[in-house]
Amino acid sequence: MRVWMMVLAAIIVTAGSAFAAFRVTMAELTDETSIYDSFERTDSLWLFSDKIGSTAASGVERAKVAIAGPLGLSAKEAVYFIATTDTEGRAPSSSCTYTVTGPPIDTRWWSLTLYDTQTQHYVPNALNRSSWNSAVVPRRGDGSWQLTVASSIQPEPWLPSQLQDDQTFELNLRVYNPSNATRQALPNIELPTVERASC
């Protein structure tokens, strides 16, 4: 009888521990504020990771990306930069207008995509536009570019942030097949600036 009680107690303790661990893990995985915990902040305030899609990523990092993150290519193919603040360190808000100015990036291709911070999804808008990329964004003579992020209609190139007032968003810069020189300089390569123009 005593053996059965010990077995039952062991089962209860194991089940309780597993349930508690499951709850803690799920809370961490579904917390939208923690998905970029392992990213490092660059000199220009962008968050950076070259672990996404690599064996260096932890199990929790992989699970976070699978559940809530719009990332996933191997680090051999792409590196990721996330702007969760503007140049003044403020979270970008849909009630404000921003000017994003970018340098030419020595890479095969790049894209800049706007995501709802809370859902990590695209932001629905009349133009059905969520990003601009290096193949279509208008360039200046020196190869640099500039676009506007705003909820109201703007001249092209315009990236709509048509969320509810004061809702935050983030910008995801994907750099595909960067050159060796770019890789060696990571993460502090020259990156776009995200300046608040008005609110």
PDB file of C-alpha atoms in Angstrom:
ATOM      1  CA  MET A   1       0.000   0.000   0.000  1.00  0.00           C
ATOM      2  CA  ARG A   2       2.849   2.326   0.881  1.00  0.00           C
ATOM      3  CA  VAL A   3       4.449   1.708  -2.550  1.00  0.00           C
ATOM      4  CA  TRP A   4       1.248   2.686  -4.348  1.00  0.00           C
ATOM      5  CA  MET A   5       1.022   5.866  -2.295  1.00  0.00           C
ATOM      6  CA  MET A   6       4.607   6.747  -3.209  1.00  0.00           C
ATOM      7  CA  VAL A   7       3.914   6.075  -6.892  1.00  0.00           C
ATOM      8  CA  LEU A   8       0.748   8.164  -6.758  1.00  0.00           C
ATOM      9  CA  ALA A   9       2.603  11.000  -5.021  1.00  0.00           C
ATOM     10  CA  ALA A  10       5.350  10.853  -7.655  1.00  0.00           C
ATOM     11  CA  ILE A  11       2.765  10.994 -10.443  1.00  0.00           C
ATOM     12  CA  ILE A  12       1.046  14.006  -8.845  1.00  0.00           C
ATOM     13  CA  VAL A  13       4.333  15.863  -8.335  1.00  0.00           C
ATOM     14  CA  THR A  14       5.472  15.108 -11.909  1.00  0.00           C
ATOM     15  CA  ALA A  15       2.142  16.126 -13.416  1.00  0.00           C
ATOM     16  CA  GLY A  16       2.056  19.310 -11.341  1.00  0.00           C
ATOM     17  CA  SER A  17       5.593  20.255 -12.359  1.00  0.00           C
ATOM     18  CA  ALA A  18       4.872  19.561 -16.024  1.00  0.00           C
ATOM     19  CA  PHE A  19       1.700  21.663 -15.912  1.00  0.00           C
ATOM     20  CA  ALA A  20       3.492  24.558 -14.198  1.00  0.00           C
ATOM     21  CA  ALA A  21       6.346  24.407 -16.717  1.00  0.00           C
ATOM     22  CA  PHE A  22       3.831  24.320 -19.589  1.00  0.00           C
ATOM     23  CA  ARG A  23       2.043  27.420 -18.282  1.00  0.00           C
ATOM     24  CA  VAL A  24       5.288  29.354 -17.805  1.00  0.00           C
ATOM     25  CA  THR A  25       6.567  28.350 -21.237  1.00  0.00           C
ATOM     26  CA  MET A  26       3.301  29.218 -22.994  1.00  0.00           C
ATOM     27  CA  ALA A  27       3.170  32.595 -21.252  1.00  0.00           C
ATOM     28  CA  GLU A  28       6.693  33.329 -22.477  1.00  0.00           C
ATOM     29  CA  LEU A  29       6.037  32.086 -26.006  1.00  0.00           C
ATOM     30  CA  THR A  30       2.848  34.097 -26.461  1.00  0.00           C
ATOM     31  CA  ASP A  31       4.156  37.324 -24.918  1.00  0.00           C
ATOM     32  CA  GLU A  32       4.560  39.678 -27.873  1.00  0.00           C
ATOM     33  CA  THR A  33       6.963  41.844 -25.872  1.00  0.00           C
ATOM     34  CA  SER A  34       9.454  39.008 -25.456  1.00  0.00           C
ATOM     35  CA  ILE A  35       9.817  37.722 -29.004  1.00  0.00           C
ATOM     36  CA  TYR A  36      12.915  39.844 -29.592  1.00  0.00           C
ATOM     37  CA  ASP A  37      14.512  39.282 -26.173  1.00  0.00           C
ATOM     38  CA  SER A  38      17.529  37.575 -27.716  1.00  0.00           C
ATOM     39  CA  PHE A  39      18.103  40.287 -30.350  1.00  0.00           C
ATOM     40  CA  GLU A  40      20.908  42.772 -29.726  1.00  0.00           C
ATOM     41  CA  ARG A  41      20.479  46.518 -30.114  1.00  0.00           C
ATOM     42  CA  THR A  42      22.690  48.130 -32.736  1.00  0.00           C
ATOM     43  CA  ASP A  43      24.286  51.574 -32.552  1.00  0.00           C
ATOM     44  CA  SER A  44      21.423  52.889 -34.684  1.00  0.00           C
ATOM     45  CA  LEU A  45      18.719  51.496 -32.311  1.00  0.00           C
ATOM     46  CA  TRP A  46      17.631  48.674 -34.612  1.00  0.00           C
ATOM     47  CA  LEU A  47      17.419  45.201 -33.064  1.00  0.00           C
ATOM     48  CA  PHE A  48      19.507  42.535 -34.795  1.00  0.00           C
ATOM     49  CA  SER A  49      19.778  38.761 -34.917  1.00  0.00           C
ATOM     50  CA  ASP A  50      21.750  36.347 -37.032  1.00  0.00           C
ATOM     51  CA  LYS A  51      20.522  33.338 -35.028  1.00  0.00           C
ATOM     52  CA  ILE A  52      17.120  33.044 -36.702  1.00  0.00           C
ATOM     53  CA  GLY A  53      16.934  29.790 -38.610  1.00  0.00           C
ATOM     54  CA  SER A  54      20.329  28.658 -37.348  1.00  0.00           C
ATOM     55  CA  THR A  55      21.427  25.898 -34.990  1.00  0.00           C
ATOM     56  CA  ALA A  56      22.561  28.649 -32.592  1.00  0.00           C
ATOM     57  CA  ALA A  57      18.929  29.526 -31.842  1.00  0.00           C
ATOM     58  CA  SER A  58      17.570  28.046 -28.632  1.00  0.00           C
ATOM     59  CA  GLY A  59      14.449  25.912 -28.529  1.00  0.00           C
ATOM     60  CA  VAL A  60      12.454  28.750 -26.992  1.00  0.00           C
ATOM     61  CA  GLU A  61      13.665  31.185 -29.673  1.00  0.00           C
ATOM     62  CA  ARG A  62      12.611  28.770 -32.417  1.00  0.00           C
ATOM     63  CA  ALA A  63       9.216  28.252 -30.809  1.00  0.00           C
ATOM     64  CA  LYS A  64       8.670  32.016 -30.453  1.00  0.00           C
ATOM     65  CA  VAL A  65       9.358  32.510 -34.144  1.00  0.00           C
ATOM     66  CA  ALA A  66       7.084  29.610 -35.090  1.00  0.00           C
ATOM     67  CA  ILE A  67       4.210  30.915 -32.966  1.00  0.00           C
ATOM     68  CA  ALA A  68       4.418  34.690 -33.310  1.00  0.00           C
ATOM     69  CA  GLY A  69       7.295  35.772 -35.474  1.00  0.00           C
ATOM     70  CA  PRO A  70       7.317  36.696 -39.168  1.00  0.00           C
ATOM     71  CA  LEU A  71      10.890  35.435 -39.469  1.00  0.00           C
ATOM     72  CA  GLY A  72      12.324  32.111 -40.424  1.00  0.00           C
ATOM     73  CA  LEU A  73      14.916  31.887 -43.171  1.00  0.00           C
ATOM     74  CA  SER A  74      18.311  30.474 -42.300  1.00  0.00           C
ATOM     75  CA  ALA A  75      20.993  32.932 -41.207  1.00  0.00           C
ATOM     76  CA  LYS A  76      22.927  31.809 -44.285  1.00  0.00           C
ATOM     77  CA  GLU A  77      20.206  33.343 -46.454  1.00  0.00           C
ATOM     78  CA  ALA A  78      19.010  36.376 -44.510  1.00  0.00           C
ATOM     79  CA  VAL A  79      19.685  38.558 -41.515  1.00  0.00           C
ATOM     80  CA  TYR A  80      17.013  40.498 -39.683  1.00  0.00           C
ATOM     81  CA  PHE A  81      16.787  43.986 -38.255  1.00  0.00           C
ATOM     82  CA  ILE A  82      13.741  45.181 -36.293  1.00  0.00           C
ATOM     83  CA  ALA A  83      12.879  48.830 -35.557  1.00  0.00           C
ATOM     84  CA  THR A  84      10.747  48.978 -32.407  1.00  0.00           C
ATOM     85  CA  THR A  85      11.665  52.631 -31.789  1.00  0.00           C
ATOM     86  CA  ASP A  86      12.280  55.759 -33.821  1.00  0.00           C
ATOM     87  CA  THR A  87      15.544  57.720 -33.738  1.00  0.00           C
ATOM     88  CA  GLU A  88      14.483  59.321 -30.437  1.00  0.00           C
ATOM     89  CA  GLY A  89      13.823  55.954 -28.776  1.00  0.00           C
ATOM     90  CA  ARG A  90      10.012  56.224 -28.922  1.00  0.00           C
ATOM     91  CA  ALA A  91       7.794  53.352 -30.033  1.00  0.00           C
ATOM     92  CA  PRO A  92       6.363  54.139 -33.499  1.00  0.00           C
ATOM     93  CA  SER A  93       2.682  55.035 -33.275  1.00  0.00           C
ATOM     94  CA  SER A  94      -0.005  54.884 -35.930  1.00  0.00           C
ATOM     95  CA  SER A  95      -1.067  58.406 -34.930  1.00  0.00           C
ATOM     96  CA  CYS A  96       2.254  59.814 -36.168  1.00  0.00           C
ATOM     97  CA  THR A  97       3.961  60.259 -39.535  1.00  0.00           C
ATOM     98  CA  TYR A  98       7.525  59.015 -40.043  1.00  0.00           C
ATOM     99  CA  THR A  99      10.224  59.546 -42.621  1.00  0.00           C
ATOM    100  CA  VAL A 100      12.372  56.482 -43.228  1.00  0.00           C
ATOM    101  CA  THR A 101      15.637  57.257 -45.001  1.00  0.00           C
ATOM    102  CA  GLY A 102      17.878  54.408 -46.046  1.00  0.00           C
ATOM    103  CA  PRO A 103      21.331  53.950 -47.508  1.00  0.00           C
ATOM    104  CA  PRO A 104      22.178  51.548 -50.327  1.00  0.00           C
ATOM    105  CA  ILE A 105      22.762  48.140 -48.723  1.00  0.00           C
ATOM    106  CA  ASP A 106      25.359  45.811 -50.216  1.00  0.00           C
ATOM    107  CA  THR A 107      23.113  42.788 -50.540  1.00  0.00           C
ATOM    108  CA  ARG A 108      21.291  40.831 -53.230  1.00  0.00           C
ATOM    109  CA  TRP A 109      17.871  42.090 -52.097  1.00  0.00           C
ATOM    110  CA  TRP A 110      16.202  43.670 -49.078  1.00  0.00           C
ATOM    111  CA  SER A 111      12.668  44.397 -47.953  1.00  0.00           C
ATOM    112  CA  LEU A 112      11.168  46.715 -45.340  1.00  0.00           C
ATOM    113  CA  THR A 113       7.856  45.501 -43.886  1.00  0.00           C
ATOM    114  CA  LEU A 114       5.456  47.056 -41.376  1.00  0.00           C
ATOM    115  CA  TYR A 115       3.844  44.845 -38.720  1.00  0.00           C
ATOM    116  CA  ASP A 116       1.285  45.392 -35.981  1.00  0.00           C
ATOM    117  CA  THR A 117       3.294  45.085 -32.743  1.00  0.00           C
ATOM    118  CA  GLN A 118       0.479  43.310 -30.904  1.00  0.00           C
ATOM    119  CA  THR A 119      -0.397  40.674 -33.501  1.00  0.00           C
ATOM    120  CA  GLN A 120       2.859  40.444 -35.489  1.00  0.00           C
ATOM    121  CA  HIS A 121       0.647  40.491 -38.620  1.00  0.00           C
ATOM    122  CA  TYR A 122       0.398  42.780 -41.605  1.00  0.00           C
ATOM    123  CA  VAL A 123      -1.730  45.901 -41.225  1.00  0.00           C
ATOM    124  CA  PRO A 124      -4.815  45.790 -43.488  1.00  0.00           C
ATOM    125  CA  ASN A 125      -5.087  48.823 -45.761  1.00  0.00           C
ATOM    126  CA  ALA A 126      -6.814  49.906 -48.968  1.00  0.00           C
ATOM    127  CA  LEU A 127      -3.636  49.520 -51.040  1.00  0.00           C
ATOM    128  CA  ASN A 128      -2.945  46.043 -49.653  1.00  0.00           C
ATOM    129  CA  ARG A 129       0.641  47.182 -49.175  1.00  0.00           C
ATOM    130  CA  SER A 130       2.772  46.046 -46.272  1.00  0.00           C
ATOM    131  CA  SER A 131       6.296  46.568 -47.585  1.00  0.00           C
ATOM    132  CA  TRP A 132       8.743  48.114 -50.018  1.00  0.00           C
ATOM    133  CA  ASN A 133      11.845  46.429 -51.340  1.00  0.00           C
ATOM    134  CA  SER A 134      15.111  47.200 -53.082  1.00  0.00           C
ATOM    135  CA  ALA A 135      13.734  46.284 -56.511  1.00  0.00           C
ATOM    136  CA  VAL A 136      10.913  48.846 -56.523  1.00  0.00           C
ATOM    137  CA  VAL A 137      11.658  51.669 -54.072  1.00  0.00           C
ATOM    138  CA  PRO A 138      12.652  54.880 -55.884  1.00  0.00           C
ATOM    139  CA  ARG A 139      16.359  55.702 -55.514  1.00  0.00           C
ATOM    140  CA  ARG A 140      18.295  58.927 -55.389  1.00  0.00           C
ATOM    141  CA  GLY A 141      21.452  59.478 -57.410  1.00  0.00           C
ATOM    142  CA  ASP A 142      23.654  58.082 -54.622  1.00  0.00           C
ATOM    143  CA  GLY A 143      21.498  54.951 -54.266  1.00  0.00           C
ATOM    144  CA  SER A 144      19.803  56.077 -51.058  1.00  0.00           C
ATOM    145  CA  TRP A 145      16.027  56.073 -50.695  1.00  0.00           C
ATOM    146  CA  GLN A 146      13.262  57.618 -48.617  1.00  0.00           C
ATOM    147  CA  LEU A 147       9.668  56.682 -47.871  1.00  0.00           C
ATOM    148  CA  THR A 148       6.855  57.866 -45.613  1.00  0.00           C
ATOM    149  CA  VAL A 149       5.085  55.758 -42.993  1.00  0.00           C
ATOM    150  CA  ALA A 150       1.695  57.196 -42.050  1.00  0.00           C
ATOM    151  CA  SER A 151      -1.954  56.292 -41.548  1.00  0.00           C
ATOM    152  CA  SER A 152      -3.148  59.087 -43.890  1.00  0.00           C
ATOM    153  CA  ILE A 153      -2.634  58.955 -47.647  1.00  0.00           C
ATOM    154  CA  GLN A 154       0.820  60.185 -48.677  1.00  0.00           C
ATOM    155  CA  PRO A 155       2.697  60.605 -51.967  1.00  0.00           C
ATOM    156  CA  GLU A 156       4.548  57.477 -53.059  1.00  0.00           C
ATOM    157  CA  PRO A 157       6.523  55.769 -51.750  1.00  0.00           C
ATOM    158  CA  TRP A 158       4.118  55.410 -48.819  1.00  0.00           C
ATOM    159  CA  LEU A 159       3.844  52.597 -46.287  1.00  0.00           C
ATOM    160  CA  PRO A 160       0.380  52.646 -44.630  1.00  0.00           C
ATOM    161  CA  SER A 161       0.216  52.333 -40.849  1.00  0.00           C
ATOM    162  CA  GLN A 162      -3.568  52.308 -40.721  1.00  0.00           C
ATOM    163  CA  LEU A 163      -4.019  50.940 -37.209  1.00  0.00           C
ATOM    164  CA  GLN A 164      -6.220  52.485 -34.556  1.00  0.00           C
ATOM    165  CA  ASP A 165      -4.978  55.736 -33.008  1.00  0.00           C
ATOM    166  CA  ASP A 166      -1.861  55.406 -30.862  1.00  0.00           C
ATOM    167  CA  GLN A 167      -1.416  51.730 -31.709  1.00  0.00           C
ATOM    168  CA  THR A 168       2.221  50.761 -32.088  1.00  0.00           C
ATOM    169  CA  PHE A 169       3.904  49.133 -35.049  1.00  0.00           C
ATOM    170  CA  GLU A 170       7.401  47.948 -35.916  1.00  0.00           C
ATOM    171  CA  LEU A 171       9.483  47.785 -39.067  1.00  0.00           C
ATOM    172  CA  ASN A 172      11.232  44.609 -40.155  1.00  0.00           C
ATOM    173  CA  LEU A 173      14.240  44.948 -42.460  1.00  0.00           C
ATOM    174  CA  ARG A 174      15.181  41.651 -44.096  1.00  0.00           C
ATOM    175  CA  VAL A 175      18.604  41.605 -45.756  1.00  0.00           C
ATOM    176  CA  TYR A 176      18.896  38.662 -48.159  1.00  0.00           C
ATOM    177  CA  ASN A 177      22.288  37.254 -49.164  1.00  0.00           C
ATOM    178  CA  PRO A 178      24.375  40.160 -47.857  1.00  0.00           C
ATOM    179  CA  SER A 179      27.854  40.538 -49.313  1.00  0.00           C
ATOM    180  CA  ASN A 180      30.848  39.260 -47.373  1.00  0.00           C
ATOM    181  CA  ALA A 181      31.786  42.840 -46.524  1.00  0.00           C
ATOM    182  CA  THR A 182      28.300  43.467 -45.127  1.00  0.00           C
ATOM    183  CA  ARG A 183      28.377  40.240 -43.097  1.00  0.00           C
ATOM    184  CA  GLN A 184      31.760  41.092 -41.614  1.00  0.00           C
ATOM    185  CA  ALA A 185      30.475  44.514 -40.518  1.00  0.00           C
ATOM    186  CA  LEU A 186      27.302  43.171 -38.866  1.00  0.00           C
ATOM    187  CA  PRO A 187      25.481  44.278 -36.864  1.00  0.00           C
ATOM    188  CA  ASN A 188      26.606  47.890 -37.051  1.00  0.00           C
ATOM    189  CA  ILE A 189      26.224  48.501 -40.763  1.00  0.00           C
ATOM    190  CA  GLU A 190      24.633  51.736 -41.950  1.00  0.00           C
ATOM    191  CA  LEU A 191      20.881  51.274 -41.481  1.00  0.00           C
ATOM    192  CA  PRO A 192      17.768  53.342 -42.264  1.00  0.00           C
ATOM    193  CA  THR A 193      16.751  56.137 -39.918  1.00  0.00           C
ATOM    194  CA  VAL A 194      13.152  56.253 -38.670  1.00  0.00           C
ATOM    195  CA  GLU A 195      12.388  59.881 -37.861  1.00  0.00           C
ATOM    196  CA  ARG A 196       9.083  61.137 -36.495  1.00  0.00           C
ATOM    197  CA  ALA A 197       7.944  63.961 -38.760  1.00  0.00           C
ATOM    198  CA  SER A 198       4.644  64.836 -37.072  1.00  0.00           C
ATOM    199  CA  CYS A 199       1.886  63.609 -34.765  1.00  0.00           C
TER     200      CYS A 199
END
